[in-house]
Coordinates of C-alpha atoms in Angstrom, one line a residue:
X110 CA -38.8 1.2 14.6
X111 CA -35.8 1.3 12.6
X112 CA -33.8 1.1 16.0
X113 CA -35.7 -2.3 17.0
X114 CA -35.1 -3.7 12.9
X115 CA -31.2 -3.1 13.5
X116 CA -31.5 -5.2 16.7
X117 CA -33.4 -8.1 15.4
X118 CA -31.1 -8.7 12.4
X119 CA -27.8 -8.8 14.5
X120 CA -29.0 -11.6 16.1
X121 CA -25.0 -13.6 16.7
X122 CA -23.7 -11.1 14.4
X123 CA -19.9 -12.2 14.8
X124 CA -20.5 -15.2 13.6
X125 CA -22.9 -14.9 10.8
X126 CA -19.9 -12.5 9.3
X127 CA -17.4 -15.2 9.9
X128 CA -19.3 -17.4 7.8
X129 CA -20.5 -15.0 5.0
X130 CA -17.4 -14.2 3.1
X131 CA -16.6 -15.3 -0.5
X132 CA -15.2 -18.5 -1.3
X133 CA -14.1 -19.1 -4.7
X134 CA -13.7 -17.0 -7.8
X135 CA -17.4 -17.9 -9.1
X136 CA -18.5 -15.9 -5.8
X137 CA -17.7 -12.9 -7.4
X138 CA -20.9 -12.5 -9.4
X139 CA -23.0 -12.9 -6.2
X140 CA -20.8 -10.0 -4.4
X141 CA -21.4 -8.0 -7.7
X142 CA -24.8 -8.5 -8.0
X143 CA -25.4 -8.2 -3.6
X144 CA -26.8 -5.4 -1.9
X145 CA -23.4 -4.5 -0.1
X146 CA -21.8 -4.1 -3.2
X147 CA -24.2 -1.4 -4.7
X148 CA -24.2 0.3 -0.7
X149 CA -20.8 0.4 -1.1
X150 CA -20.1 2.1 -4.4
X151 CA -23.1 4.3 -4.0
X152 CA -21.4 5.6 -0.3
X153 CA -18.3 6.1 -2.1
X154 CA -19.6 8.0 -5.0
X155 CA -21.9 10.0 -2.9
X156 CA -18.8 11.3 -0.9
X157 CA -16.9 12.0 -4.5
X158 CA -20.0 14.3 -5.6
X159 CA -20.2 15.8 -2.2
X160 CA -15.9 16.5 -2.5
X161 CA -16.2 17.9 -6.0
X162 CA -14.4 21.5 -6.6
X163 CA -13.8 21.3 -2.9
X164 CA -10.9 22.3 -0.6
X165 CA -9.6 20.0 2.1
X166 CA -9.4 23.3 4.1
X167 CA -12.6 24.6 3.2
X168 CA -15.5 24.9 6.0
X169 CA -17.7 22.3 6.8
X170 CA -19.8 21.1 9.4
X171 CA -17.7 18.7 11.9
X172 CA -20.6 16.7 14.2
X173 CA -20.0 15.6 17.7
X174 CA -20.0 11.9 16.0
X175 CA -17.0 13.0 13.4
X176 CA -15.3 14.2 16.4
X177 CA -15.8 10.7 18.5
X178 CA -14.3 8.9 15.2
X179 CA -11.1 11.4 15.1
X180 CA -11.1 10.6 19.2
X181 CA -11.0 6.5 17.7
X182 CA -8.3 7.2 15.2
X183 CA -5.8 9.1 17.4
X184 CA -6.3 6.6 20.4
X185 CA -4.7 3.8 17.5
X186 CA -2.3 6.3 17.0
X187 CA -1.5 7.0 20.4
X188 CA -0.9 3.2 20.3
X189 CA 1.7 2.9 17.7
X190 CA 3.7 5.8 20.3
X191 CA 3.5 3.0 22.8
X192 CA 4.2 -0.5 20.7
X193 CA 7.8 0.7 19.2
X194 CA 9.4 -1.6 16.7
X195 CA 11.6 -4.7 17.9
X196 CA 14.8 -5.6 16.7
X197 CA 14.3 -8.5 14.5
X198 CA 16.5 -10.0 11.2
X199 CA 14.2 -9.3 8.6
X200 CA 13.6 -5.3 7.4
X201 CA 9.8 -5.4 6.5
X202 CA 6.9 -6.7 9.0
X203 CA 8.2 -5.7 12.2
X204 CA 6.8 -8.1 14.2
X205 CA 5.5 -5.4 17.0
X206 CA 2.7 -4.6 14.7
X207 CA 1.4 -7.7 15.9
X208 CA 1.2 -6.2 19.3
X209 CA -0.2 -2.9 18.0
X210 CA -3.3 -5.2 16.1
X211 CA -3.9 -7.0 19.5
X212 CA -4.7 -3.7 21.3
X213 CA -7.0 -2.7 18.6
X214 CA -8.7 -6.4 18.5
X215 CA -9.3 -6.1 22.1
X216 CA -10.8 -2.8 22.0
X217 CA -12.5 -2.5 18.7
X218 CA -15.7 -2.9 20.0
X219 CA -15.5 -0.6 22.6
X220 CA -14.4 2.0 20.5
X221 CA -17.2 2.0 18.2
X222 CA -19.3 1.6 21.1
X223 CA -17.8 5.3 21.9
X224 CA -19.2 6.4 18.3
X225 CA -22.6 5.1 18.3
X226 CA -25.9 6.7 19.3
X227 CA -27.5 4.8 22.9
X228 CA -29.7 3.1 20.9
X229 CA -27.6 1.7 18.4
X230 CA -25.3 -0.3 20.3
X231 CA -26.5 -3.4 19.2
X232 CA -24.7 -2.8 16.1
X233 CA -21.5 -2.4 17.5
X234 CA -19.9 -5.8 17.4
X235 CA -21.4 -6.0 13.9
X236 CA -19.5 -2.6 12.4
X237 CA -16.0 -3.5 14.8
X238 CA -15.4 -6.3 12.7
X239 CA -14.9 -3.6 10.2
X240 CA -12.8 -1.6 11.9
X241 CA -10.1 -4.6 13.0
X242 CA -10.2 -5.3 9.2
X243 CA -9.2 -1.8 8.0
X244 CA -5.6 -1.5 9.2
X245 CA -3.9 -4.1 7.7
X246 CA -3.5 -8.1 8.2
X247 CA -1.4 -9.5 11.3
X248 CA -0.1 -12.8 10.2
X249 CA 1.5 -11.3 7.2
X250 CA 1.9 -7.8 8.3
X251 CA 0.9 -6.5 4.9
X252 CA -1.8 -3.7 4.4
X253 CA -3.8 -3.0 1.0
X254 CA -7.1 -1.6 -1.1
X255 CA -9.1 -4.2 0.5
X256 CA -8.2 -2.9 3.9
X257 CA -8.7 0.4 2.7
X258 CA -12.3 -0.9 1.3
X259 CA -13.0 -2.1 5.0
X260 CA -12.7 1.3 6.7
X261 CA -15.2 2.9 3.6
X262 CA -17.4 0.0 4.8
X263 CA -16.9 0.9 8.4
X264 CA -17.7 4.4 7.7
X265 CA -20.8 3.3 5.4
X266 CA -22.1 1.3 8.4
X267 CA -21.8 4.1 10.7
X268 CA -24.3 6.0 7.6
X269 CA -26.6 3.1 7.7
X270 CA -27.1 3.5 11.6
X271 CA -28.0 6.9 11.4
X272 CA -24.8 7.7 13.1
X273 CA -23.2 9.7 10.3
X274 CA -26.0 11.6 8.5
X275 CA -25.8 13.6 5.1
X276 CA -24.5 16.6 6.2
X277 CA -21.2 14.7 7.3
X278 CA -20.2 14.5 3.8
X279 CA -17.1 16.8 3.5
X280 CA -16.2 15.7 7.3
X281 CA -16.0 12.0 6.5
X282 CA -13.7 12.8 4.0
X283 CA -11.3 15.7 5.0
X284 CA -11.7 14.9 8.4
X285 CA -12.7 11.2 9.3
X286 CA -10.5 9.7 6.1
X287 CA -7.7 12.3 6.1
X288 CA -6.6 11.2 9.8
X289 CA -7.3 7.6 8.8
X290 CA -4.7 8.1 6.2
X291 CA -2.6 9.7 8.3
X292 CA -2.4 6.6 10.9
X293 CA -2.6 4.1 8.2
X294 CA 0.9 5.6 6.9
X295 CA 2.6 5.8 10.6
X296 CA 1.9 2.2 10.3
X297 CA 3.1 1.6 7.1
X298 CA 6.4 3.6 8.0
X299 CA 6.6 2.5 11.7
X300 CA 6.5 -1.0 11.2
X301 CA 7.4 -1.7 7.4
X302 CA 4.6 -3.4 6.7
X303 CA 4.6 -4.9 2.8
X304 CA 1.7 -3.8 0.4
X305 CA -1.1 -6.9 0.3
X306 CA -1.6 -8.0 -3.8
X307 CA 0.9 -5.2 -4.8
X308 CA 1.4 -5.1 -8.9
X309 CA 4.4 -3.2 -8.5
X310 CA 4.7 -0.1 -10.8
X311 CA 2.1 -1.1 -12.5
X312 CA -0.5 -0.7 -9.8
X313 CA -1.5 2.6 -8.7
X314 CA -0.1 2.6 -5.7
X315 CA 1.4 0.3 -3.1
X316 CA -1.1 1.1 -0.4
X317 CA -4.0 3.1 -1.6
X318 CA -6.5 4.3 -3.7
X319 CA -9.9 5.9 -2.4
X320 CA -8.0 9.1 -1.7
X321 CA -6.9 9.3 -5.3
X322 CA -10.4 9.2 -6.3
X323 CA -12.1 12.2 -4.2
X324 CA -8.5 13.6 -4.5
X325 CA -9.3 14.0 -8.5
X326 CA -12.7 15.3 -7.5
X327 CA -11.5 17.9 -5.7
X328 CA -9.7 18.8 -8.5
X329 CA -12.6 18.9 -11.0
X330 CA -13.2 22.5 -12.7
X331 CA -10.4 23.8 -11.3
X332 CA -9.2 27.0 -12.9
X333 CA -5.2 26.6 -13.3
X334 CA -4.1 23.0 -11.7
X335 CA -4.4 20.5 -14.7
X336 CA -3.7 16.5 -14.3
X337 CA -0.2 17.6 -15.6
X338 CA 1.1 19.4 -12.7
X339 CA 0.7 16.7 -10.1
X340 CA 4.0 15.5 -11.2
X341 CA 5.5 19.0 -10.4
X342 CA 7.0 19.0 -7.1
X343 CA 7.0 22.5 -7.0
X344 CA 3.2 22.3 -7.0
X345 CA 2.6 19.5 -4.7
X346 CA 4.7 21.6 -2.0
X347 CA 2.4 24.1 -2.5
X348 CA -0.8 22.7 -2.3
X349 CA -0.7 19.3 -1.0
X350 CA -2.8 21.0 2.5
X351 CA -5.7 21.4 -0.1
X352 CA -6.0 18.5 -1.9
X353 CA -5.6 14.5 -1.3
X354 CA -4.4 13.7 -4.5
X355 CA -1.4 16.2 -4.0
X356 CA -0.6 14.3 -0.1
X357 CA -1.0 11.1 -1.8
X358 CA 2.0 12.3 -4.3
X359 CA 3.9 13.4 -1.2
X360 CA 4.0 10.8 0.5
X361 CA 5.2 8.4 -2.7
X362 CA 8.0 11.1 -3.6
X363 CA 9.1 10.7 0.3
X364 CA 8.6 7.1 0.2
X365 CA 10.2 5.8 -3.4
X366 CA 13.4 7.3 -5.2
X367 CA 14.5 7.5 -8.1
X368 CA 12.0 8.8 -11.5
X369 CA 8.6 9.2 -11.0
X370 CA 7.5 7.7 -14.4
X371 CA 9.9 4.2 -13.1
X372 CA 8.2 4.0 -9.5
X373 CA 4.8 5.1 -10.2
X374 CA 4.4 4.4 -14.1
X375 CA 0.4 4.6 -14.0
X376 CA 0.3 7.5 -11.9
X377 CA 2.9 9.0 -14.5
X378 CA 0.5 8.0 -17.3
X379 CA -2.7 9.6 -15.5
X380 CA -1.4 13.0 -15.8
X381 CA -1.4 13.3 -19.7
X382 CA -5.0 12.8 -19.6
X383 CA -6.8 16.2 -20.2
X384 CA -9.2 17.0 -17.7
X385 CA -9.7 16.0 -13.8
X386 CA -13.0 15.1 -14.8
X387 CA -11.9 12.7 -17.3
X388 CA -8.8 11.1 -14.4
X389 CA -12.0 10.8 -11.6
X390 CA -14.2 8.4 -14.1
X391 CA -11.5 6.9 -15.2
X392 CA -10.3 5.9 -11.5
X393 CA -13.5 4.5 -10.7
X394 CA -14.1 2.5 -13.7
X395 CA -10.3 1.1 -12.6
X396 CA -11.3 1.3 -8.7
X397 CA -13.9 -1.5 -9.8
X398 CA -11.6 -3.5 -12.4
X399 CA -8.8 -3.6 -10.0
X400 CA -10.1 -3.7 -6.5
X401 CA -13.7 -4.6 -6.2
X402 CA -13.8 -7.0 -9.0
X403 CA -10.2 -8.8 -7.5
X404 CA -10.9 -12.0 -6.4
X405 CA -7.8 -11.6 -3.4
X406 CA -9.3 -8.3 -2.9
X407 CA -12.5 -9.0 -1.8
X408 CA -12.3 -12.7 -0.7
X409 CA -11.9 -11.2 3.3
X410 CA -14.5 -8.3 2.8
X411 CA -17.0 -9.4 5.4
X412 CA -20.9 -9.6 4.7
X413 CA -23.2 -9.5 7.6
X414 CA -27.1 -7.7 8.3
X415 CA -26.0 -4.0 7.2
X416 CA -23.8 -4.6 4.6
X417 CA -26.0 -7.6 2.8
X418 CA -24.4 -10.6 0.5
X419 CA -28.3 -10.8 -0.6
X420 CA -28.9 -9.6 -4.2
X421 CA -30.2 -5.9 -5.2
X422 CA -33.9 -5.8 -4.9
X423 CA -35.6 -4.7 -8.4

């Protein structure tokens, strides 16, 4: 039954989701008020609950569909390997990445074919437009939070089909997300791509921010690693394996030089507040003013039959 619904409502799917994105700034209410937007921030704080006081390297149950997704991620890997950078003038946007993107726009749909139960395919061009939104934009080679947001809604698709199921909790996020991240930043390095809506050192960071969110989770009730120490490199070094928010430091200190408090003033500010607890709500509450409330943000986050621009039903 639930099967046959999922078939009926992705009647011409591609093109219902070209035509339902937001338009103008007054949009915003109707994206705050729709039935994607409380999908969406119920998935991701599901996962944060599911992630609290947990290791990355702790055990968990990894499902044959968790493996199909890590199969997904290192194939687009594979492919930056085999698109290398071309010489061009200008240092940032290499223009191969425009290559790379074309590979992945051709195949998207095939590749969450790969993922999907047989009788859920019909929901495979709906959830690949997803997927071709979540690494980055090929006109202006820039990648951003609201390419991040599209993989979460990728991912919360996959839920919504039954592909991922409840117990994948801890796998979508060390295992599924970790090795998104890993691939987004071979991007990001490989072909210099620029960070999309950027606010400098005043954002929290150039690329990201879901990971900083389960990162602090992670980190809730923890019995000796206070907010403090994430600016210790010493301590990052020694546990970045474990914990998100400690790889996401890592790969800032190897990206940007000079003092952390200049490059990464927020980040800098986050770690004089007391407890992780008190970082993780205040990360969401900024996840929502920053990102999901951003007109530029969200004006490409596509709406179609599983992720609905329709309002909330009391």
């Amino acid at each position: 039954m639930r099967g046959s619904c999922v078939v009926s409502l992705l009647q011409d799917p591609l093109l219902k989701m070209r035509r339902l994105t937001l338009h103008m700034v007054p949009d915003m209410g109707k994206w705050k008020r729709s039935q994607a937007y409380a999908d969406y921030m119920g998935f991701i704080l599901t996962l944060n609950e599911g992630v609290k006081g947990k290791k990355v390297t702790c055990e968990y149950k990894v499902s044959e569909t968790v493996e199909k997704l890590v199969d997904v991620l290192a194939t687009m890997d594979r492919w930056i390997d085999e698109t290398p950078p071309v010489d061009q003038p200008s240092r940032f946007g290499n223009k191969a990445y425009r290559t790379w993107f074309s590979k992945l726009d051709q195949e998207a749909e095939a590749l969450v074919s790969s993922v999907l139960p047989a009788d859920r395919m019909a929901a495979a061009p709906e959830i690949a437009v997803y997927l071709r939104e979540s690494v980055g934009n090929p006109i202006r080679i820039d990648y951003g939070t609201g390419h991040e947001a599209a993989f979460a809604a990728f991912l919360c698709c996959l839920c919504k089909v039954g592909a991922l199921r409840v117990d994948d909790q801890l796998a979508i996020v060390f295992t599924v997300f970790k090795k998104y991240l890993s691939v987004m930043r071979k991007l990001q390095r490989t072909y210099r791509m620029e960070p999309a809506g950027s606010q400098g050192v005043w954002g929290l960071d150039d690329f990201q921010f879901l990971p900083f969110i389960w990162g602090s989770s992670q980190f809730v009730d923890h019995p000796t690693l206070e907010p403090r120490h994430f600016i210790d490199e010493r301590v990052v070094n020694e546990h970045h394996q474990d914990y998100m928010f400690l790889e996401c430091i890592k790969f800032i200190n190897e990206m940007k030089t000079g003092p952390f408090a200049e490059h990464s003033n927020q980040l800098w500010n986050i770690s004089a507040v007391p407890s992780w607890s008190k970082v993780n709500q205040g990360l969401i509450r900024m996840y929502k003013a920053e990102c999901l409330e951003k007109f530029p943000v969200i004006q490409h986050f596509k709406f179609g039959s599983l992720l609905s621009i329709q309002p909330v039903q009391p």
